[in-house]
Short mmCIF file of C-alpha atoms in Angstrom, two decimals:
data_model
loop_
_atom_site.label_atom_id
_atom_site.label_comp_id
_atom_site.label_asym_id
_atom_site.label_seq_id
_atom_site.Cartn_x
_atom_site.Cartn_y
_atom_site.Cartn_z
CA MET A 138 27.22 -18.19 -7.56
CA SER A 139 27.74 -14.55 -8.65
CA VAL A 140 25.32 -12.99 -11.10
CA GLU A 141 28.30 -11.59 -12.99
CA ASP A 142 29.41 -15.14 -13.74
CA LEU A 143 26.14 -16.06 -15.53
CA HIS A 144 26.04 -16.32 -19.32
CA LEU A 145 22.46 -17.44 -19.96
CA ASN A 146 21.09 -18.35 -23.37
CA LEU A 147 17.60 -19.52 -24.37
CA ARG A 148 17.42 -22.00 -27.26
CA ASN A 149 15.74 -25.21 -28.44
CA LEU A 150 16.77 -28.61 -27.17
CA GLN A 151 18.97 -30.75 -29.41
CA GLU A 152 19.53 -34.52 -29.42
CA SER A 153 23.12 -33.96 -28.35
CA ASP A 154 21.84 -32.40 -25.11
CA TYR A 155 20.46 -35.69 -23.81
CA PRO A 156 23.32 -36.54 -21.38
CA GLN A 157 22.86 -33.20 -19.61
CA LEU A 158 19.07 -33.52 -19.69
CA LYS A 159 19.33 -36.97 -18.13
CA ARG A 160 21.51 -35.58 -15.35
CA LEU A 161 18.89 -32.93 -14.56
CA MET A 162 15.91 -35.28 -14.67
CA ASP A 163 17.55 -38.02 -12.64
CA GLY A 164 18.40 -35.54 -9.91
CA ILE A 165 15.02 -33.81 -9.77
CA TYR A 166 12.68 -36.73 -10.52
CA ASP A 167 14.42 -39.35 -8.39
CA ASP A 168 11.10 -40.05 -6.60
CA ILE A 169 9.13 -40.81 -9.78
CA GLY A 170 11.55 -42.73 -11.97
CA GLY A 171 14.09 -40.17 -13.17
CA ALA A 172 14.82 -39.29 -16.79
CA TRP A 173 12.96 -40.18 -19.96
CA PRO A 174 14.77 -42.72 -22.18
CA GLU A 175 16.93 -41.19 -24.88
CA HIS A 176 14.72 -42.44 -27.72
CA THR A 177 11.70 -40.70 -26.12
CA ILE A 178 13.46 -37.33 -26.05
CA ASN A 179 14.94 -37.71 -29.54
CA ARG A 180 11.55 -38.45 -31.04
CA LEU A 181 9.96 -35.47 -29.25
CA VAL A 182 12.73 -33.20 -30.54
CA ALA A 183 12.25 -34.54 -34.08
CA GLU A 184 8.44 -34.16 -34.04
CA PHE A 185 8.12 -30.83 -32.22
CA PRO A 186 11.49 -29.06 -32.01
CA ASP A 187 10.01 -25.61 -31.23
CA GLY A 188 8.32 -26.95 -28.11
CA GLN A 189 11.50 -28.15 -26.42
CA ILE A 190 13.18 -25.16 -24.80
CA VAL A 191 16.34 -24.98 -22.72
CA ILE A 192 18.37 -22.40 -20.85
CA GLU A 193 22.11 -22.89 -20.85
CA ASP A 194 24.80 -21.18 -18.83
CA GLY A 195 27.79 -21.25 -21.09
CA GLU A 196 27.54 -24.80 -22.40
CA MET A 197 25.77 -26.31 -19.41
CA LEU A 198 22.01 -26.99 -19.40
CA VAL A 199 20.47 -25.38 -16.32
CA GLY A 200 16.78 -25.27 -17.27
CA VAL A 201 14.48 -27.31 -19.53
CA ALA A 202 10.83 -27.14 -20.62
CA LEU A 203 9.41 -30.13 -22.52
CA THR A 204 6.15 -29.65 -24.38
CA ALA A 205 3.79 -31.60 -26.63
CA LEU A 206 0.95 -30.66 -28.95
CA VAL A 207 -2.42 -32.10 -27.92
CA ASP A 208 -6.11 -31.87 -28.77
CA TYR A 209 -7.68 -29.32 -26.44
CA ASP A 210 -11.04 -31.03 -26.13
CA ALA A 211 -9.41 -34.30 -25.10
CA PHE A 212 -6.93 -32.95 -22.55
CA SER A 213 -8.98 -30.10 -21.05
CA ASN A 214 -11.06 -32.87 -19.43
CA PRO A 215 -9.90 -35.32 -16.74
CA HIS A 216 -7.12 -37.59 -17.95
CA LYS A 217 -4.10 -39.50 -16.74
CA TYR A 218 -0.44 -39.00 -17.48
CA ASP A 219 -0.44 -42.34 -19.30
CA ASP A 220 -2.85 -40.82 -21.86
CA LEU A 221 0.15 -38.86 -23.14
CA ILE A 222 2.35 -41.93 -23.50
CA GLY A 223 2.31 -44.55 -26.24
CA GLN A 224 4.18 -47.79 -26.63
CA ARG A 225 7.89 -47.85 -25.72
CA GLU A 226 7.48 -44.65 -23.73
CA VAL A 227 6.83 -42.52 -26.80
CA ILE A 228 5.21 -39.16 -26.00
CA LEU A 229 2.05 -38.84 -28.13
CA ASN A 230 2.67 -35.52 -29.82
CA ASN A 231 -0.30 -34.56 -32.03
CA PRO A 232 0.85 -32.46 -35.03
CA GLU A 233 -2.76 -31.33 -35.55
CA GLY A 234 -3.21 -30.36 -31.91
CA ASP A 235 -4.66 -26.97 -30.98
CA ALA A 236 -3.08 -26.69 -27.50
CA LEU A 237 0.30 -27.08 -25.84
CA TYR A 238 0.74 -29.56 -23.01
CA GLY A 239 3.44 -28.79 -20.49
CA LEU A 240 5.23 -32.05 -19.78
CA ASP A 241 8.14 -30.98 -17.58
CA VAL A 242 9.90 -27.88 -16.36
CA LEU A 243 13.22 -28.47 -14.62
CA ILE A 244 15.68 -26.02 -13.09
CA ASP A 245 19.11 -27.02 -11.82
CA PRO A 246 18.95 -26.64 -8.00
CA ASN A 247 22.11 -24.52 -8.10
CA TYR A 248 20.31 -21.99 -10.33
CA ARG A 249 17.13 -21.56 -8.37
CA GLY A 250 16.43 -18.00 -7.31
CA TYR A 251 17.20 -16.54 -10.75
CA ARG A 252 13.57 -16.91 -11.97
CA LEU A 253 14.63 -19.18 -14.83
CA GLY A 254 11.36 -21.08 -14.59
CA ARG A 255 9.49 -17.87 -15.42
CA ARG A 256 11.69 -17.41 -18.50
CA LEU A 257 10.78 -20.86 -19.72
CA TYR A 258 7.08 -20.26 -19.08
CA GLU A 259 7.17 -16.95 -20.93
CA ALA A 260 8.87 -18.69 -23.87
CA ARG A 261 6.10 -21.31 -23.87
CA LYS A 262 3.41 -18.60 -23.83
CA GLU A 263 5.06 -16.81 -26.74
CA LEU A 264 5.16 -20.10 -28.66
CA CYS A 265 1.46 -20.63 -27.94
CA ARG A 266 0.64 -17.16 -29.25
CA SER A 267 2.84 -17.46 -32.34
CA MET A 268 1.26 -20.80 -33.27
CA ASN A 269 -2.26 -19.44 -32.63
CA LEU A 270 -3.06 -22.26 -30.19
CA ARG A 271 -5.97 -22.17 -27.76
CA SER A 272 -4.10 -22.64 -24.52
CA ILE A 273 -1.38 -24.32 -22.52
CA LEU A 274 -2.56 -27.27 -20.45
CA ALA A 275 -0.65 -29.11 -17.76
CA GLY A 276 -1.14 -31.76 -15.14
CA GLY A 277 0.41 -30.23 -12.08
CA ARG A 278 1.77 -32.34 -9.24
CA ILE A 279 1.11 -31.16 -5.67
CA PRO A 280 4.23 -32.60 -4.01
CA GLN A 281 3.69 -31.07 -0.58
CA TYR A 282 0.23 -32.57 -0.21
CA HIS A 283 1.46 -35.70 1.61
CA GLU A 284 2.37 -33.49 4.57
CA TYR A 285 -1.28 -32.32 4.87
CA ALA A 286 -3.21 -35.36 3.61
CA ALA A 287 -4.21 -36.48 7.11
CA GLU A 288 -5.98 -33.21 7.87
CA LEU A 289 -6.95 -31.76 4.48
CA SER A 290 -8.72 -33.10 1.44
CA ALA A 291 -6.91 -32.47 -1.84
CA THR A 292 -9.51 -29.84 -2.72
CA ASP A 293 -9.00 -28.00 0.57
CA TYR A 294 -5.24 -28.18 0.09
CA ILE A 295 -5.50 -26.57 -3.35
CA ASP A 296 -7.78 -23.88 -1.93
CA LYS A 297 -5.25 -23.02 0.77
CA VAL A 298 -2.43 -22.90 -1.78
CA GLU A 299 -4.49 -20.51 -3.93
CA ARG A 300 -5.00 -18.29 -0.88
CA ARG A 301 -1.26 -18.53 -0.11
CA GLU A 302 -1.83 -20.13 3.26
CA ILE A 303 0.29 -23.09 2.09
CA TYR A 304 3.24 -22.98 -0.28
CA ASP A 305 3.47 -25.77 -2.86
CA PRO A 306 6.62 -25.62 -5.04
CA ILE A 307 4.75 -26.59 -8.22
CA LEU A 308 1.19 -25.31 -7.79
CA SER A 309 2.24 -21.98 -6.24
CA PHE A 310 4.61 -21.43 -9.17
CA GLN A 311 1.94 -22.29 -11.74
CA LEU A 312 -0.57 -19.91 -10.17
CA ALA A 313 2.01 -17.12 -10.09
CA ASN A 314 2.50 -17.58 -13.83
CA GLY A 315 -1.13 -17.04 -14.77
CA PHE A 316 -2.38 -20.62 -14.77
CA LEU A 317 -5.81 -21.45 -13.39
CA VAL A 318 -6.87 -24.69 -11.74
CA LYS A 319 -9.66 -26.17 -13.84
CA ARG A 320 -10.22 -29.32 -11.78
CA LEU A 321 -8.64 -31.95 -9.58
CA MET A 322 -7.55 -35.20 -11.25
CA ARG A 323 -7.30 -38.48 -9.34
CA GLN A 324 -4.74 -41.19 -10.06
CA TYR A 325 -3.02 -38.91 -12.56
CA LEU A 326 0.38 -40.35 -11.70
CA PRO A 327 -0.20 -43.20 -9.21
CA GLU A 328 3.49 -43.59 -8.37
CA ASP A 329 3.66 -39.96 -7.23
CA GLU A 330 3.37 -40.64 -3.51
CA SER A 331 4.18 -37.06 -2.54
CA SER A 332 1.04 -35.91 -4.37
CA GLN A 333 -0.92 -38.99 -3.25
CA GLY A 334 -1.62 -39.65 -6.95
CA TYR A 335 -3.47 -36.34 -7.35
CA ALA A 336 -2.76 -33.60 -9.85
CA THR A 337 -4.35 -30.32 -10.82
CA LEU A 338 -5.53 -29.74 -14.36
CA LEU A 339 -4.04 -26.32 -15.09
CA GLU A 340 -4.76 -24.02 -18.00
CA TRP A 341 -3.36 -20.79 -19.36
CA ASN A 342 -5.64 -19.31 -22.00
CA ASN A 343 -4.24 -17.64 -25.10
CA ILE A 344 -6.47 -14.58 -25.28
CA LEU A 345 -5.16 -13.85 -28.78
CA PHE A 346 -6.33 -17.21 -30.15
CA GLU A 347 -8.40 -16.94 -33.32
CA PRO A 348 -10.19 -20.01 -34.71
CA VAL A 349 -8.97 -21.02 -38.14
CA GLU A 350 -11.21 -19.38 -40.71
CA ARG A 351 -11.10 -17.90 -44.16
CA VAL A 352 -9.10 -14.69 -44.35
CA LEU A 353 -12.00 -12.73 -45.84
CA GLU A 354 -14.17 -13.64 -42.85
CA SER A 355 -11.66 -12.62 -40.18
CA ARG A 356 -11.87 -9.26 -38.44
CA LYS A 357 -8.96 -6.87 -38.61
CA THR A 358 -6.93 -6.41 -35.46
CA MET A 359 -4.73 -3.49 -36.58
CA ILE A 360 -6.90 -0.59 -37.67
CA ARG A 361 -6.33 3.00 -38.69
CA VAL A 362 -8.49 5.87 -37.48
CA GLY A 363 -8.50 9.24 -39.21
CA ALA A 364 -10.12 12.30 -37.63
CA VAL A 365 -10.95 15.69 -39.14
CA GLN A 366 -10.36 18.76 -37.00
CA TRP A 367 -12.94 20.71 -38.96
CA GLN A 368 -12.79 24.44 -39.69
CA MET A 369 -16.13 26.15 -39.15
CA ARG A 370 -16.39 28.38 -42.22
CA LYS A 371 -19.14 30.27 -43.98
CA PHE A 372 -20.84 28.24 -46.72
CA ASP A 373 -23.07 29.58 -49.44
CA CYS A 374 -24.89 26.29 -50.09
CA VAL A 375 -25.31 22.71 -48.91
CA GLU A 376 -23.23 21.42 -51.82
CA SER A 377 -20.20 23.34 -50.57
CA VAL A 378 -20.34 21.62 -47.18
CA LEU A 379 -20.72 18.18 -48.75
CA GLN A 380 -17.86 18.93 -51.12
CA GLN A 381 -15.64 19.76 -48.14
CA VAL A 382 -16.73 16.56 -46.36
CA GLU A 383 -15.96 14.48 -49.44
CA TYR A 384 -12.56 16.11 -49.81
CA TYR A 385 -11.60 14.89 -46.34
CA VAL A 386 -13.17 11.45 -46.79
CA ASP A 387 -11.18 11.05 -50.00
CA ALA A 388 -7.95 12.08 -48.25
CA LEU A 389 -8.48 9.76 -45.29
CA SER A 390 -9.34 6.90 -47.63
CA ASP A 391 -6.13 7.47 -49.60
CA TYR A 392 -4.25 6.77 -46.37
CA GLN A 393 -6.14 3.46 -45.96
CA SER A 394 -8.06 4.60 -42.89
CA ASP A 395 -10.72 2.26 -41.57
CA PHE A 396 -12.61 5.13 -39.93
CA ALA A 397 -13.17 8.80 -40.69
CA VAL A 398 -14.42 10.83 -37.72
CA PHE A 399 -16.05 14.28 -37.92
CA PRO A 400 -16.94 16.71 -35.08
CA GLU A 401 -20.24 17.38 -33.37
CA LEU A 402 -22.68 19.60 -35.32
CA PHE A 403 -20.05 20.26 -38.00
CA ASN A 404 -22.66 21.50 -40.53
CA THR A 405 -24.02 24.21 -38.19
CA PRO A 406 -22.63 27.04 -40.43
CA LEU A 407 -25.57 26.30 -42.75
CA ILE A 408 -27.65 28.36 -40.32
CA GLY A 409 -25.98 31.29 -42.12
CA LEU A 410 -28.24 30.58 -45.12
CA LEU A 411 -31.16 31.79 -43.00
CA GLU A 412 -31.62 35.56 -43.19
CA ASP A 413 -33.41 35.97 -39.87
CA GLN A 414 -31.43 34.22 -37.10
CA SER A 415 -33.19 35.89 -34.19
CA ASP A 416 -35.10 32.76 -33.12
CA PRO A 417 -32.67 29.98 -32.01
CA VAL A 418 -35.33 27.25 -32.24
CA ARG A 419 -36.25 28.27 -35.78
CA CYS A 420 -32.53 28.25 -36.69
CA ILE A 421 -31.90 24.77 -35.37
CA ARG A 422 -35.04 23.35 -37.00
CA PHE A 423 -33.89 24.91 -40.26
CA LEU A 424 -30.56 23.11 -39.84
CA ALA A 425 -32.36 19.82 -39.12
CA GLY A 426 -33.96 20.07 -42.56
CA PHE A 427 -30.60 19.15 -44.15
CA THR A 428 -29.89 16.08 -42.00
CA GLU A 429 -31.48 13.40 -44.17
CA ARG A 430 -29.55 14.56 -47.23
CA PHE A 431 -26.27 14.64 -45.28
CA LYS A 432 -26.91 11.17 -43.91
CA GLN A 433 -27.54 9.71 -47.35
CA GLU A 434 -24.64 11.51 -49.01
CA ILE A 435 -22.15 10.54 -46.31
CA SER A 436 -23.35 6.95 -46.50
CA ARG A 437 -22.69 7.06 -50.25
CA MET A 438 -19.17 8.32 -49.56
CA ALA A 439 -18.55 5.52 -47.05
CA VAL A 440 -19.34 2.95 -49.72
CA ALA A 441 -17.59 4.75 -52.57
CA TYR A 442 -14.38 5.39 -50.62
CA ASN A 443 -14.44 2.08 -48.68
CA ILE A 444 -14.26 3.71 -45.25
CA ASN A 445 -16.48 3.69 -42.16
CA ILE A 446 -17.57 7.23 -41.31
CA VAL A 447 -18.59 8.57 -37.90
CA ALA A 448 -20.56 11.49 -39.27
CA GLY A 449 -19.94 13.90 -36.39
CA SER A 450 -23.42 14.77 -35.27
CA MET A 451 -26.43 16.51 -36.76
CA VAL A 452 -29.81 17.67 -35.53
CA GLU A 453 -32.59 15.22 -36.26
CA VAL A 454 -36.35 15.68 -36.03
CA GLY A 455 -37.71 12.56 -34.33
CA ASP A 456 -40.98 10.77 -34.96
CA ASP A 457 -42.32 12.68 -31.95
CA ASN A 458 -41.40 15.99 -33.67
CA GLU A 459 -38.79 16.60 -30.94
CA LEU A 460 -35.22 17.60 -31.82
CA TYR A 461 -32.31 15.25 -31.11
CA ASN A 462 -28.54 15.61 -31.47
CA VAL A 463 -27.55 12.43 -33.33
CA THR A 464 -24.35 10.88 -34.66
CA TYR A 465 -24.50 8.39 -37.51
CA LEU A 466 -22.14 5.51 -38.19
CA CYS A 467 -22.09 5.03 -41.95
CA HIS A 468 -20.56 1.61 -42.62
CA ARG A 469 -18.64 0.97 -45.83
CA ASP A 470 -21.12 -1.79 -46.68
CA GLY A 471 -23.97 0.74 -46.78
CA GLU A 472 -25.49 0.08 -43.36
CA ILE A 473 -26.28 3.11 -41.16
CA ASP A 474 -26.43 3.10 -37.34
CA ARG A 475 -27.43 6.00 -35.11
CA GLN A 476 -26.66 7.12 -31.58
CA ALA A 477 -28.46 10.08 -30.04
CA LYS A 478 -26.84 12.32 -27.48
CA LEU A 479 -28.22 11.27 -24.10
CA HIS A 480 -27.16 14.15 -21.84
CA ILE A 481 -28.13 17.56 -23.17
CA THR A 482 -26.17 20.63 -22.10
CA PRO A 483 -28.04 23.54 -20.48
CA GLN A 484 -27.42 25.67 -23.59
CA GLU A 485 -28.82 23.04 -25.98
CA ARG A 486 -31.84 22.51 -23.75
CA ARG A 487 -32.47 26.22 -23.17
CA ASP A 488 -31.81 27.74 -26.60
CA TRP A 489 -32.61 24.92 -29.01
CA ILE A 490 -35.03 22.73 -27.04
CA ILE A 491 -32.93 19.65 -27.83
CA LYS A 492 -34.08 16.45 -26.17
CA GLY A 493 -31.90 13.57 -24.93
CA GLY A 494 -32.14 10.11 -26.44
CA ASP A 495 -32.89 6.90 -24.53
CA GLU A 496 -30.83 4.17 -26.22
CA LEU A 497 -27.17 3.19 -25.96
CA ALA A 498 -25.42 0.51 -28.01
CA VAL A 499 -22.11 -0.87 -29.20
CA PHE A 500 -21.88 -1.27 -32.97
CA GLU A 501 -20.11 -4.14 -34.71
CA THR A 502 -17.93 -3.06 -37.62
CA ASP A 503 -15.40 -4.80 -39.84
CA ALA A 504 -12.68 -3.05 -37.80
CA GLY A 505 -13.72 -3.48 -34.20
CA ARG A 506 -16.65 -2.87 -31.89
CA ILE A 507 -17.28 0.83 -31.37
CA GLY A 508 -19.34 3.02 -29.12
CA MET A 509 -20.29 6.64 -29.82
CA LEU A 510 -20.85 9.34 -27.20
CA ILE A 511 -21.41 12.95 -28.21
CA CYS A 512 -19.40 15.55 -26.29
CA TYR A 513 -21.15 16.05 -22.91
CA ASP A 514 -21.99 12.34 -22.71
CA VAL A 515 -18.34 11.41 -22.16
CA GLU A 516 -18.45 13.32 -18.87
CA PHE A 517 -20.83 10.68 -17.48
CA PRO A 518 -18.73 7.56 -16.76
CA GLU A 519 -21.72 5.25 -16.46
CA LEU A 520 -22.32 5.36 -20.21
CA SER A 521 -18.80 4.27 -21.16
CA ARG A 522 -18.89 1.50 -18.55
CA LEU A 523 -22.14 0.16 -20.02
CA LEU A 524 -20.49 0.13 -23.45
CA ALA A 525 -17.40 -1.58 -22.03
CA ASP A 526 -19.66 -4.31 -20.66
CA GLN A 527 -20.61 -4.94 -24.30
CA ASP A 528 -16.94 -5.47 -25.27
CA MET A 529 -16.35 -2.06 -26.86
CA ASP A 530 -12.92 -1.61 -28.47
CA ILE A 531 -13.06 2.06 -29.49
CA LEU A 532 -15.11 4.94 -28.15
CA MET A 533 -15.74 7.73 -30.67
CA VAL A 534 -16.46 11.15 -29.17
CA PRO A 535 -17.42 13.93 -31.61
CA PHE A 536 -17.43 17.18 -29.63
CA TRP A 537 -17.93 20.93 -29.96
CA THR A 538 -16.47 23.21 -27.30
CA ASP A 539 -16.04 26.97 -27.24
CA THR A 540 -13.39 27.61 -24.58
CA LYS A 541 -10.32 25.78 -23.37
CA ASN A 542 -11.80 24.92 -19.97
CA SER A 543 -14.82 23.43 -21.74
CA TYR A 544 -12.51 21.42 -24.00
CA LEU A 545 -10.43 20.20 -21.05
CA ARG A 546 -13.53 18.75 -19.40
CA VAL A 547 -14.07 16.61 -22.48
CA ARG A 548 -10.39 15.70 -22.83
CA HIS A 549 -9.75 14.73 -19.22
CA CYS A 550 -12.96 12.72 -19.02
CA ALA A 551 -12.15 10.96 -22.29
CA GLN A 552 -8.72 9.99 -20.96
CA ALA A 553 -10.31 8.66 -17.80
CA ARG A 554 -12.75 6.59 -19.87
CA ALA A 555 -9.84 5.02 -21.79
CA ILE A 556 -8.16 3.97 -18.54
CA GLU A 557 -11.30 2.84 -16.72
CA ASN A 558 -12.60 0.77 -19.60
CA GLU A 559 -9.32 -0.37 -21.16
CA CYS A 560 -10.29 0.88 -24.61
CA TYR A 561 -9.21 3.46 -27.18
CA VAL A 562 -11.01 6.83 -27.18
CA VAL A 563 -11.08 9.19 -30.17
CA VAL A 564 -12.14 12.81 -29.55
CA CYS A 565 -12.75 15.01 -32.58
CA GLY A 566 -13.71 18.69 -32.53
CA SER A 567 -14.03 21.81 -34.67
CA VAL A 568 -12.14 25.11 -34.83
CA GLY A 569 -12.64 28.62 -36.19
CA ASN A 570 -14.70 31.71 -35.43
CA LEU A 571 -17.91 32.80 -37.20
CA PRO A 572 -19.28 35.94 -35.50
CA SER A 573 -21.84 36.41 -38.29
CA ILE A 574 -23.72 33.24 -37.30
CA GLU A 575 -25.62 32.87 -34.06
CA SER A 576 -24.12 30.31 -31.63
CA LEU A 577 -20.92 30.04 -33.66
CA ASP A 578 -18.84 32.82 -32.15
CA ILE A 579 -15.76 30.86 -31.02
CA GLN A 580 -14.37 27.30 -31.03
CA TYR A 581 -11.57 25.54 -29.16
CA SER A 582 -10.34 22.09 -30.12
CA GLN A 583 -7.43 19.71 -29.97
CA SER A 584 -8.53 16.36 -31.36
CA ALA A 585 -6.76 13.30 -29.98
CA VAL A 586 -6.69 9.53 -29.56
CA PHE A 587 -6.21 8.13 -26.05
CA SER A 588 -5.22 4.64 -24.95
CA PRO A 589 -5.15 2.70 -21.70
CA SER A 590 -2.18 3.62 -19.52
CA ASP A 591 0.16 0.63 -19.47
CA PHE A 592 3.53 -0.47 -20.80
CA SER A 593 2.37 -1.48 -24.30
CA PHE A 594 0.97 2.02 -24.97
CA PRO A 595 2.58 5.48 -25.14
CA HIS A 596 3.96 6.69 -21.80
CA ASP A 597 1.37 9.48 -21.59
CA ALA A 598 -1.46 7.30 -23.02
CA VAL A 599 -1.85 9.70 -25.97
CA MET A 600 -1.67 7.87 -29.30
CA ALA A 601 -1.98 11.01 -31.44
CA GLU A 602 -3.19 14.59 -31.20
CA THR A 603 -3.61 17.60 -33.43
CA THR A 604 -2.25 21.13 -33.18
CA PRO A 605 -4.82 23.12 -31.17
CA ASN A 606 -7.20 25.34 -33.15
CA THR A 607 -5.80 24.39 -36.55
CA GLU A 608 -7.73 22.71 -39.34
CA MET A 609 -6.03 19.40 -40.06
CA ILE A 610 -6.44 15.66 -40.21
CA MET A 611 -4.99 13.18 -37.72
CA PHE A 612 -4.20 9.48 -37.98
CA SER A 613 -3.63 6.78 -35.41
CA ASP A 614 -3.02 3.04 -35.81
CA LEU A 615 -4.79 1.07 -33.09
CA ASP A 616 -3.87 -2.50 -32.20
CA LEU A 617 -6.95 -4.30 -30.88
CA GLU A 618 -4.84 -7.26 -29.75
CA ARG A 619 -3.14 -5.00 -27.21
CA LEU A 620 -6.52 -4.37 -25.62
CA LYS A 621 -6.99 -8.10 -25.12
CA VAL A 622 -3.60 -8.37 -23.48
CA VAL A 623 -4.00 -5.38 -21.17
CA ARG A 624 -7.46 -6.57 -20.07
CA SER A 625 -6.08 -9.97 -19.15
CA GLU A 626 -2.44 -9.39 -18.19
CA GLY A 627 -1.98 -5.64 -17.67
CA SER A 628 -0.22 -4.00 -14.74
CA VAL A 629 -3.75 -3.35 -13.50
CA THR A 630 -6.93 -4.92 -14.86
CA ASN A 631 -9.66 -2.37 -14.24
CA LEU A 632 -12.50 -4.28 -15.87
CA LYS A 633 -11.72 -7.62 -14.22
CA ASP A 634 -11.14 -6.12 -10.77
CA ARG A 635 -14.48 -4.36 -10.35
CA ARG A 636 -16.24 -5.26 -7.11
CA LYS A 637 -19.45 -6.53 -8.64
CA ASP A 638 -20.29 -8.03 -5.27
CA LEU A 639 -20.70 -4.45 -4.02
CA PHE A 640 -22.33 -2.69 -6.98
CA ASP A 641 -23.83 -3.17 -10.40
CA LEU A 642 -24.83 -1.05 -13.36
CA ARG A 643 -27.59 -1.53 -15.90
CA LEU A 644 -29.35 0.38 -18.66
CA ARG A 645 -33.10 0.67 -18.22
CA ASP A 646 -35.29 -0.46 -21.09
CA TRP A 647 -37.11 2.55 -22.52
CA SER A 648 -38.07 0.88 -25.80
CA TRP A 649 -41.73 1.01 -24.78
CA LYS A 650 -41.62 4.74 -25.52
CA SER A 651 -41.10 4.04 -29.19
CA GLY A 652 -43.31 0.94 -29.23
CA SER A 653 -40.39 -1.30 -30.23
CA ARG A 654 -40.31 -3.54 -27.16
CA GLN A 655 -41.70 -7.04 -27.65
CA ASP A 656 -43.53 -8.50 -24.64
#
């Protein structure tokens, strides 16, 4: 048959299709009894029309998928085919079921080789997602097993099919379509002599499934991030800086952003309030004196404007009287989280005597799970991988770079982190020149949002970016559901494919230093 002669159409099965369906089933299932009775099919169509899918060529049925709704807990455990059948060969479709059960998939032998079975399976998966069901279950025959039964147990046979040492027309197809073998079932269909009565319990998990719950309790899956490419300018008082911060928070909130992100050390121009700037350590400790006020004021803004704020970073005096470079996550419910910069640049260490922090965490928000790494930290891939192991959705990276080559280190590493960890990465920096203030001579920045690199994301994996060296705000809408899909079904699956048999990664517990560890 020529491909040019095909006129394929995907639609739902109708009662009037039964004669053609019977022809297909009688031909394919001649070894196990042939077609379902007409009343069985008509009732299934009436009770669950969306689950009965056909492919027609012109007006001829060439492919069929029959499906029922079932209770997951009941059918994800060992069962028999008869458990699906009631009196008078009625298929027990459960309208309250939370899973699909694949009854039959049939392809006209003359149409094999056109991957029509895959079309039907994809349609079933889409139905599962659209109905927010937990999974697709199926009892899979292993019709080639009778040829190997004398030398292989059913378990060994399945293992060899999974390793592609044996081809089984049903099991090999199911595995190729993302199904996993949960267990072996005995006497599933006793009359199936080809399978020796065995069947595999197969499952395809809907990674987008969300348990039914009240809308107010559910977490958003489509979120908006707003970032401020901040202009370093001379300020005559603290109030002027906070006024500028609030101006941007107000603007980002007006655009219904879930997050506002500011750059690293964005309030550093306040050093200009100090007359004598000859001592860098004195300057930075002077700046640290404003941090508590900034933290409290920005937290107030987060609540007042109903937006989560990643407050760039500021210098904090720790309980040990050491200086730390810290970013704060000010939640819109009033909670405040902190993340210290862990890797300190030579300049910070030499001129300001900044010390690196010891703790790393992912923070739960009402719009995703986020990690925060300050500038230089994003150049150390171990940190992002540790956060990814805690199911991070978005990595926020406030940065401050002076030259383009310095900026490109941050940018390229941030893009790599998005690909490696299958997450979104937001980088946010500052611009402008302030020769009158020590350590603020020049800035270079192009803030951006990066994504994993796969078909459901932009071709260059850049969701949004600003004009370089220009004060502006940037928005990007991030779909957290796409992360679930790419992690499970992407062209590559970086997180799943790690060779944990060869290496591992862990964060050492340094809580004893602060006395917080409980023995």
